[in-house]
Short mmCIF file of C-alpha atoms and ligand atoms in Angstrom, two decimals:
data_model
loop_
_atom_site.label_atom_id
_atom_site.label_comp_id
_atom_site.label_asym_id
_atom_site.label_seq_id
_atom_site.Cartn_x
_atom_site.Cartn_y
_atom_site.Cartn_z
CA MET L 157 -147.69 85.92 158.01
CA GLY L 158 -147.19 82.70 156.13
CA GLN L 159 -146.86 84.33 152.71
CA ASP L 160 -143.17 83.84 152.06
CA ARG L 161 -143.09 80.59 150.09
CA LYS L 162 -142.58 80.04 146.40
CA THR L 163 -145.50 77.87 145.31
CA ARG L 164 -144.83 75.37 142.54
CA VAL L 165 -147.68 73.58 140.75
CA LEU L 166 -147.36 69.92 139.76
CA ARG L 167 -150.12 68.85 137.36
CA VAL L 168 -150.87 65.13 137.44
CA ASN L 169 -153.35 62.91 135.66
CA PRO L 170 -154.99 60.67 138.31
CA GLU L 171 -155.18 57.84 135.77
CA GLY L 172 -151.65 58.40 134.49
CA ASP L 173 -148.09 57.99 135.74
CA LEU L 174 -148.01 58.82 139.46
CA SER L 175 -144.25 58.33 139.90
CA ARG L 176 -143.87 62.11 139.56
CA LEU L 177 -145.41 62.36 143.02
CA GLU L 178 -142.06 61.27 144.49
CA GLU L 179 -141.02 64.92 144.33
CA ALA L 180 -144.08 65.99 146.34
CA ALA L 181 -143.51 63.12 148.79
CA ALA L 182 -139.97 64.34 149.41
CA VAL L 183 -141.28 67.83 150.23
CA LEU L 184 -143.66 66.29 152.80
CA ARG L 185 -140.96 64.08 154.35
CA THR L 186 -138.67 67.07 154.83
CA GLY L 187 -141.26 69.23 156.59
CA GLY L 188 -142.71 71.18 153.64
CA LEU L 189 -146.35 71.99 152.81
CA VAL L 190 -148.03 70.19 149.90
CA VAL L 191 -151.61 70.73 148.74
CA PHE L 192 -153.10 67.57 147.23
CA PRO L 193 -156.49 66.41 145.92
CA THR L 194 -158.74 64.02 147.82
CA GLU L 195 -162.16 62.72 146.77
CA THR L 196 -163.79 65.33 149.07
CA VAL L 197 -161.85 68.62 148.80
CA TYR L 198 -158.20 69.64 148.36
CA GLY L 199 -156.11 69.21 151.52
CA LEU L 200 -153.13 71.21 152.80
CA GLY L 201 -150.74 68.45 153.84
CA ALA L 202 -147.80 68.23 156.22
CA HIS L 203 -145.88 65.42 157.98
CA ALA L 204 -148.32 64.71 160.82
CA LEU L 205 -145.61 63.78 163.34
CA ASP L 206 -143.38 66.80 162.59
CA GLN L 207 -144.44 69.58 164.97
CA GLN L 208 -142.86 72.40 162.99
CA ALA L 209 -144.41 71.26 159.73
CA VAL L 210 -147.86 71.03 161.33
CA GLN L 211 -147.40 74.42 162.97
CA ALA L 212 -146.72 75.85 159.50
CA VAL L 213 -150.11 74.51 158.32
CA PHE L 214 -151.88 76.59 160.98
CA THR L 215 -149.86 79.66 159.95
CA ALA L 216 -150.54 79.17 156.22
CA LYS L 217 -154.31 78.92 156.83
CA GLY L 218 -154.56 81.46 159.62
CA ARG L 219 -156.25 78.68 161.59
CA PRO L 220 -156.89 78.81 165.36
CA GLY L 221 -154.48 76.44 167.13
CA ASP L 222 -157.19 74.64 169.10
CA ASN L 223 -158.91 73.31 165.95
CA PRO L 224 -157.26 69.91 165.35
CA LEU L 225 -156.29 68.35 162.01
CA ILE L 226 -157.25 65.09 160.34
CA VAL L 227 -154.39 62.64 159.85
CA HIS L 228 -154.47 60.93 156.44
CA ILE L 229 -153.13 57.42 155.88
CA ALA L 230 -152.68 55.18 152.85
CA SER L 231 -153.77 51.80 154.24
CA PRO L 232 -156.23 50.72 156.96
CA ARG L 233 -153.48 49.04 159.02
CA GLN L 234 -151.62 52.34 159.38
CA VAL L 235 -154.32 53.40 161.87
CA ASP L 236 -152.68 51.14 164.49
CA SER L 237 -149.60 53.35 164.54
CA LEU L 238 -151.66 56.43 165.50
CA VAL L 239 -154.32 55.25 167.95
CA ARG L 240 -154.27 53.21 171.14
CA GLU L 241 -157.03 50.82 170.27
CA VAL L 242 -159.16 50.01 167.25
CA THR L 243 -162.36 48.48 168.56
CA PRO L 244 -164.28 45.82 166.59
CA ALA L 245 -166.92 48.47 165.84
CA ALA L 246 -164.22 50.73 164.39
CA TRP L 247 -162.87 47.90 162.21
CA ARG L 248 -166.39 47.29 160.89
CA LEU L 249 -166.70 50.92 159.83
CA ILE L 250 -163.19 50.89 158.36
CA GLY L 251 -163.95 47.71 156.43
CA ARG L 252 -167.05 49.22 154.91
CA PHE L 253 -166.08 52.86 154.32
CA TRP L 254 -162.30 53.07 153.81
CA PRO L 255 -160.94 54.30 151.56
CA GLY L 256 -163.60 57.02 151.55
CA PRO L 257 -165.04 60.17 153.10
CA LEU L 258 -165.29 58.92 156.71
CA THR L 259 -162.98 60.27 159.43
CA LEU L 260 -162.82 58.39 162.71
CA VAL L 261 -161.93 60.05 166.03
CA LEU L 262 -160.10 57.62 168.31
CA ARG L 263 -157.75 57.82 171.33
CA ARG L 264 -154.32 58.89 170.17
CA ARG L 265 -150.97 57.33 170.88
CA PRO L 266 -148.64 59.63 172.85
CA HIS L 267 -146.26 60.25 169.92
CA VAL L 268 -148.97 62.04 167.92
CA PRO L 269 -148.08 65.68 168.66
CA ASP L 270 -150.34 68.09 170.55
CA VAL L 271 -150.15 70.58 167.71
CA THR L 272 -151.80 68.03 165.38
CA THR L 273 -154.64 67.17 167.77
CA GLY L 274 -155.16 70.64 169.23
CA GLY L 275 -154.04 69.24 172.57
CA LEU L 276 -156.85 66.65 172.69
CA ASP L 277 -156.20 63.06 173.77
CA THR L 278 -157.91 61.92 170.56
CA VAL L 279 -156.86 61.95 166.92
CA ALA L 280 -158.99 62.09 163.76
CA VAL L 281 -157.87 59.63 161.06
CA ARG L 282 -158.99 58.97 157.52
CA MET L 283 -157.93 57.03 154.43
CA PRO L 284 -158.96 59.07 151.37
CA ALA L 285 -160.31 57.45 148.19
CA HIS L 286 -158.30 59.36 145.61
CA PRO L 287 -155.50 57.67 143.66
CA VAL L 288 -153.29 60.77 143.87
CA ALA L 289 -153.76 61.20 147.63
CA LEU L 290 -153.08 57.51 148.28
CA ALA L 291 -150.00 57.41 146.06
CA LEU L 292 -148.63 60.58 147.66
CA ILE L 293 -149.12 59.42 151.27
CA LYS L 294 -147.66 56.03 150.42
CA ALA L 295 -144.62 57.57 148.73
CA ALA L 296 -144.10 59.97 151.65
CA GLY L 297 -144.05 56.99 154.02
CA VAL L 298 -145.48 59.13 156.84
CA PRO L 299 -148.99 60.00 158.01
CA VAL L 300 -150.12 63.33 156.54
CA ALA L 301 -152.06 65.93 158.54
CA ALA L 302 -154.30 67.88 156.17
CA PRO L 303 -157.06 70.40 156.75
CA SER L 304 -158.98 71.70 153.76
CA ALA L 305 -156.65 73.90 151.69
CA ASN L 306 -158.54 77.19 152.15
CA LEU L 307 -157.79 80.26 154.24
CA SER L 308 -159.49 79.78 157.60
CA GLY L 309 -163.19 80.72 157.39
CA ARG L 310 -163.45 80.48 153.58
CA PRO L 311 -165.23 77.78 151.53
CA SER L 312 -163.14 74.62 151.07
CA PRO L 313 -161.42 74.38 147.67
CA THR L 314 -162.71 71.84 145.17
CA SER L 315 -160.46 72.84 142.23
CA PRO L 316 -156.80 73.79 141.76
CA GLU L 317 -157.90 77.34 140.86
CA ASP L 318 -159.71 77.76 144.20
CA VAL L 319 -156.63 76.39 145.99
CA LEU L 320 -154.30 78.88 144.32
CA ALA L 321 -156.66 81.79 145.02
CA ASP L 322 -156.13 81.15 148.76
CA MET L 323 -152.74 79.43 149.01
CA GLU L 324 -150.40 80.96 146.41
CA GLY L 325 -147.25 82.02 148.28
CA ARG L 326 -148.25 80.11 151.41
CA VAL L 327 -147.35 76.50 150.47
CA ASP L 328 -144.39 74.84 148.74
CA LEU L 329 -146.24 72.73 146.21
CA VAL L 330 -149.75 72.26 144.82
CA VAL L 331 -150.52 68.88 143.25
CA ALA L 332 -153.26 69.77 140.76
CA ALA L 333 -155.55 67.04 139.44
CA GLY L 334 -158.83 68.63 138.41
CA PRO L 335 -162.05 69.08 140.38
CA THR L 336 -162.88 66.88 143.38
CA GLU L 337 -165.67 64.32 143.25
CA VAL L 338 -167.66 64.65 146.51
CA GLY L 339 -167.24 68.40 147.04
CA LEU L 340 -167.96 68.41 150.80
CA GLU L 341 -165.50 67.37 153.48
CA SER L 342 -165.53 63.94 155.09
CA THR L 343 -168.00 62.83 157.74
CA VAL L 344 -166.33 63.06 161.18
CA LEU L 345 -167.46 60.28 163.54
CA ASP L 346 -166.32 60.36 167.18
CA LEU L 347 -165.96 56.78 168.40
CA THR L 348 -164.65 57.83 171.82
CA GLN L 349 -168.20 58.83 172.80
CA ASP L 350 -170.92 56.33 173.61
CA PRO L 351 -173.07 56.34 171.55
CA PRO L 352 -170.80 57.40 168.66
CA ALA L 353 -171.42 60.98 167.52
CA VAL L 354 -171.30 62.43 164.02
CA LEU L 355 -169.52 65.74 164.65
CA ARG L 356 -169.62 66.78 160.98
CA PRO L 357 -171.93 65.19 158.38
CA GLY L 358 -170.40 64.44 154.98
CA GLY L 359 -170.24 62.07 152.05
CA VAL L 360 -170.84 58.99 154.21
CA THR L 361 -174.36 59.69 155.46
CA LEU L 362 -175.76 59.12 158.96
CA GLU L 363 -178.08 56.49 157.48
CA MET L 364 -175.09 54.59 156.03
CA ILE L 365 -173.21 54.76 159.34
CA ARG L 366 -176.24 53.43 161.23
CA GLU L 367 -176.19 50.30 159.12
CA GLU L 368 -172.91 49.46 160.91
CA ALA L 369 -173.36 51.43 164.17
CA PRO L 370 -177.12 51.60 164.82
CA ASP L 371 -176.88 53.90 167.85
CA ALA L 372 -174.79 56.58 166.10
CA ARG L 373 -176.29 60.06 166.50
CA TRP L 374 -175.90 63.47 164.86
CA ALA L 375 -174.44 66.03 167.28
CA GLY L 376 -176.28 68.89 165.54
CA ASP L 377 -175.29 72.00 163.59
CA ARG L 378 -174.51 73.92 166.76
CA PRO L 379 -173.81 71.23 169.34
CA SER L 380 -173.75 72.38 172.94
CA ALA L 381 -170.86 71.31 175.15
CA ARG L 382 -173.34 69.26 177.17
CA ALA L 383 -174.40 67.29 174.10
CA GLY L 384 -170.78 66.29 173.56
CA GLY L 385 -170.33 68.97 170.94
CA GLY L 386 -167.57 70.50 172.99
CA ARG L 387 -165.51 67.72 171.50
CA SER L 388 -165.99 69.11 168.00
CA PRO L 389 -163.64 72.06 168.17
CA GLY L 390 -164.26 73.05 164.54
CA THR L 391 -167.84 74.04 165.26
CA ARG L 392 -166.73 77.06 167.33
CA TYR L 393 -165.60 79.12 164.34
CA GLN L 394 -167.21 80.78 161.31
CA HIS L 395 -166.82 78.54 158.26
CA TYR L 396 -167.24 78.44 154.51
CA ALA L 397 -168.14 82.12 154.20
CA PRO L 398 -168.30 83.87 150.83
CA ARG L 399 -167.47 87.62 150.93
CA ALA L 400 -171.12 88.73 150.91
CA PRO L 401 -173.54 87.79 153.70
CA LEU L 402 -175.58 84.67 152.93
CA VAL L 403 -179.17 83.87 153.92
CA VAL L 404 -180.53 80.32 153.61
CA VAL L 405 -184.22 79.85 152.88
CA GLU L 406 -185.50 76.56 154.31
CA GLY L 407 -188.90 74.91 154.53
CA PRO L 408 -191.29 73.08 152.23
CA GLU L 409 -189.48 72.71 148.90
CA ALA L 410 -192.37 74.12 146.88
CA ALA L 411 -192.48 77.33 148.94
CA ILE L 412 -188.78 78.18 148.73
CA PRO L 413 -188.57 79.82 145.25
CA GLU L 414 -191.50 82.13 145.95
CA THR L 415 -189.98 83.35 149.20
CA ILE L 416 -186.59 83.90 147.58
CA ALA L 417 -188.14 85.76 144.65
CA ARG L 418 -189.93 88.07 147.06
CA LEU L 419 -186.82 88.72 149.15
CA ALA L 420 -184.80 89.35 145.96
CA ARG L 421 -187.37 91.87 144.78
CA ASP L 422 -187.41 93.71 148.12
CA TYR L 423 -183.62 93.84 148.46
CA THR L 424 -183.18 94.88 144.81
CA ARG L 425 -185.61 97.75 145.41
CA GLN L 426 -183.43 98.82 148.32
CA GLY L 427 -180.59 99.14 145.82
CA LEU L 428 -178.73 95.96 146.80
CA ARG L 429 -177.04 93.63 144.31
CA VAL L 430 -178.54 90.23 145.09
CA GLY L 431 -177.07 86.82 144.25
CA ILE L 432 -179.26 83.69 144.21
CA MET L 433 -177.92 80.15 144.61
CA ALA L 434 -180.49 77.94 142.91
CA ALA L 435 -180.98 74.38 141.75
CA ARG L 436 -181.13 73.64 138.01
CA GLU L 437 -184.86 72.92 138.36
CA THR L 438 -185.77 76.35 139.79
CA ALA L 439 -183.05 78.67 138.41
CA SER L 440 -185.06 80.07 135.52
CA GLY L 441 -187.92 81.21 137.76
CA TYR L 442 -186.23 84.27 139.29
CA PRO L 443 -187.00 87.59 137.60
CA GLN L 444 -184.50 89.48 139.82
CA GLY L 445 -181.01 88.73 141.08
CA LEU L 446 -177.81 87.17 139.70
CA VAL L 447 -178.65 83.47 139.61
CA ARG L 448 -176.01 80.74 139.82
CA VAL L 449 -176.84 77.05 139.49
CA VAL L 450 -175.31 74.84 142.21
CA GLY L 451 -176.56 71.45 140.95
CA ASN L 452 -179.68 69.37 140.40
CA ARG L 453 -182.20 69.02 143.20
CA GLN L 454 -182.93 65.50 141.93
CA ASP L 455 -179.26 64.54 142.42
CA LEU L 456 -177.96 65.85 145.74
CA ARG L 457 -174.47 64.61 144.89
CA SER L 458 -174.32 67.28 142.18
CA VAL L 459 -175.36 69.94 144.72
CA ALA L 460 -172.66 68.77 147.15
CA ARG L 461 -170.07 68.77 144.36
CA GLY L 462 -170.99 72.29 143.25
CA LEU L 463 -171.63 73.95 146.61
CA PHE L 464 -168.28 75.48 147.58
CA GLY L 465 -167.37 76.53 144.03
CA CYS L 466 -170.77 78.19 143.67
CA LEU L 467 -170.34 80.07 146.96
CA ARG L 468 -166.94 81.31 145.76
CA SER L 469 -168.37 82.36 142.37
CA PHE L 470 -170.41 85.10 144.05
CA ASP L 471 -167.20 86.83 145.18
CA ALA L 472 -166.37 87.76 141.59
CA LEU L 473 -169.94 88.98 141.00
CA GLU L 474 -169.50 91.48 143.83
CA VAL L 475 -172.99 90.96 145.20
CA ASP L 476 -174.12 92.59 148.47
CA LEU L 477 -176.17 89.61 149.60
CA ILE L 478 -176.69 85.95 148.62
CA LEU L 479 -179.98 84.08 148.97
CA ALA L 480 -179.58 80.29 148.92
CA GLU L 481 -182.25 77.64 148.40
CA GLY L 482 -182.37 75.05 151.19
CA TYR L 483 -182.69 71.28 150.82
CA ALA L 484 -184.45 68.52 152.75
CA SER L 485 -182.16 66.88 155.26
CA PRO L 486 -182.15 63.12 154.83
CA GLY L 487 -179.03 61.55 153.28
CA LEU L 488 -176.56 63.98 151.77
CA GLY L 489 -179.02 66.83 152.46
CA LEU L 490 -177.88 66.88 156.10
CA ALA L 491 -174.29 67.69 155.09
CA ILE L 492 -175.39 70.23 152.46
CA MET L 493 -177.61 72.08 154.96
CA ASN L 494 -174.90 71.94 157.63
CA ARG L 495 -172.45 73.72 155.31
CA LEU L 496 -175.07 76.21 154.09
CA ARG L 497 -176.20 77.14 157.61
CA GLN L 498 -172.62 77.65 158.72
CA ALA L 499 -171.75 79.64 155.60
CA ALA L 500 -174.75 81.83 156.46
CA GLY L 501 -173.63 82.27 160.06
CA PHE L 502 -177.04 80.68 160.85
CA ARG L 503 -179.07 83.41 159.13
CA VAL L 504 -182.03 81.20 158.22
CA VAL L 505 -185.45 82.19 156.83
CA ARG L 506 -188.42 79.79 156.89
CA ALA L 507 -190.17 79.76 153.53
CA GLY L 508 -193.89 80.32 153.60
CA GLU L 509 -193.94 81.82 157.11
CA PRO L 510 -195.46 85.27 157.52
CA GLY L 511 -192.17 86.81 158.69
CA ALA L 512 -190.50 85.82 155.44
CA ASN L 513 -191.93 88.82 153.61
CA GLY L 514 -188.94 91.11 153.65
CA GLN L 515 -188.68 91.22 157.44
CA GLU L 516 -187.47 87.68 157.75
CA ARG L 517 -187.38 86.03 161.11
CA GLU L 518 -183.79 85.13 161.93
CA ARG L 519 -183.15 82.13 164.09
O1 LIG P 249 -162.62 65.70 153.72
C1 LIG P 249 -161.91 66.13 154.61
O2 LIG P 249 -162.04 65.76 155.79
C2 LIG P 249 -160.82 67.17 154.25
C3 LIG P 249 -159.82 66.48 153.33
C4 LIG P 249 -158.63 67.35 153.02
O3 LIG P 249 -159.44 65.25 153.87
N1 LIG P 249 -160.20 67.68 155.43
C5 LIG P 249 -160.83 68.56 156.27
O4 LIG P 249 -160.08 69.00 157.33
O5 LIG P 249 -161.96 68.92 156.09
P1 LIG P 249 -160.50 70.24 158.22
O6 LIG P 249 -159.30 70.50 159.08
O7 LIG P 249 -160.92 71.35 157.37
O8 LIG P 249 -161.62 69.71 159.14
C6 LIG P 249 -161.33 68.79 160.17
C7 LIG P 249 -162.51 68.66 161.10
C8 LIG P 249 -162.68 69.89 161.95
O9 LIG P 249 -164.05 70.15 162.12
C9 LIG P 249 -162.01 69.47 163.26
O10 LIG P 249 -162.50 70.19 164.36
C10 LIG P 249 -162.37 68.00 163.32
O11 LIG P 249 -162.28 67.56 161.99
N2 LIG P 249 -161.42 67.24 164.14
C11 LIG P 249 -160.12 66.97 163.87
N3 LIG P 249 -159.56 66.28 164.88
C12 LIG P 249 -160.51 66.09 165.80
C13 LIG P 249 -160.56 65.43 167.08
N4 LIG P 249 -159.49 64.84 167.59
N5 LIG P 249 -161.73 65.44 167.73
C14 LIG P 249 -162.83 66.04 167.22
N6 LIG P 249 -162.85 66.67 166.03
C15 LIG P 249 -161.72 66.70 165.33
MG1 LIG P 250 -161.86 73.05 156.72
#
């Protein structure tokens, strides 16, 4: 299903002439599917108020229909046309973080279709900070619903190559403009709950949000319905998974490499092909395993930027198992660990604990 489209690729220079995007805008206006870059990851866009177009997004991704989409706009004022009320607190957040990787969940207006919101009475809205995304949405003249442009369950695409690996034949047009800057999807903040809840951590950190909304809280990696997590439909499904099973090793930073090295040795002895996702600082310390560098531990932005591409790189290496180094969770670390834990299906090993010697304790 969903593999019957001829996919054209339109290469654009973000700093160059963006008038060529008119062609892509016309495809969106007339109900087609256009992949475009944002500062976070590539998005699979459709006219957000056109039910058939949005339905086609779910088909192209193989996405469950109850997982709602983010609606992308090109100016802060456009939010008024989608939601019933923008509270003063919401305007404060918009003033500080838009354009940028912050998605706000607000009460929707009735004309926003059920298929876009997964039947919820709320809608998620964001204004991306990428010149190509902004020019495209503006030229289209309509709000653009766009999930990450990956097949459902796979890591989000941060380059045109990763987009085409998943979406060739499934979309009408791919606007290609190089790798994305942030690498992880936007922070999703639900302002219809009191206190406001971060449903998905991202490039705008919890600490940054609290400077504007001091009572904002993190709903957790696996929020229970009681904790308000039932409102974060995306958390119900497996996400970001590379082909091989992934195990994340967490704990005191200094203990992580030793635990991974030991696990790699044990699994290699069992005849398994082991991949290791390491930081630049620790990558050279592993005698066994196929090591890939995700970024620098000293610069978590580089880890965020490299994460999904690194996960995908293990597919080509045909490993049986991936061991990933964990990170401390303040700032961007919260979003990195959220994606890693989900990619691992919550297979987590605590470094330095007795159980970590080959018979890891799974939580
Ligand atoms: O950075 C991003 O947000 C990227 C780029 C393309 O903008 N988009 C993206 O979309 O990551 P997607 O569909 O992969 O993730 C949207 C997330 C999901 O976890 C979904 O459940 C949540 O936002 N979401 C959307 N609408 C919601 C709503 N009304 N209430 C609660 N959560 C919502
Ligand atoms: Mg996604």
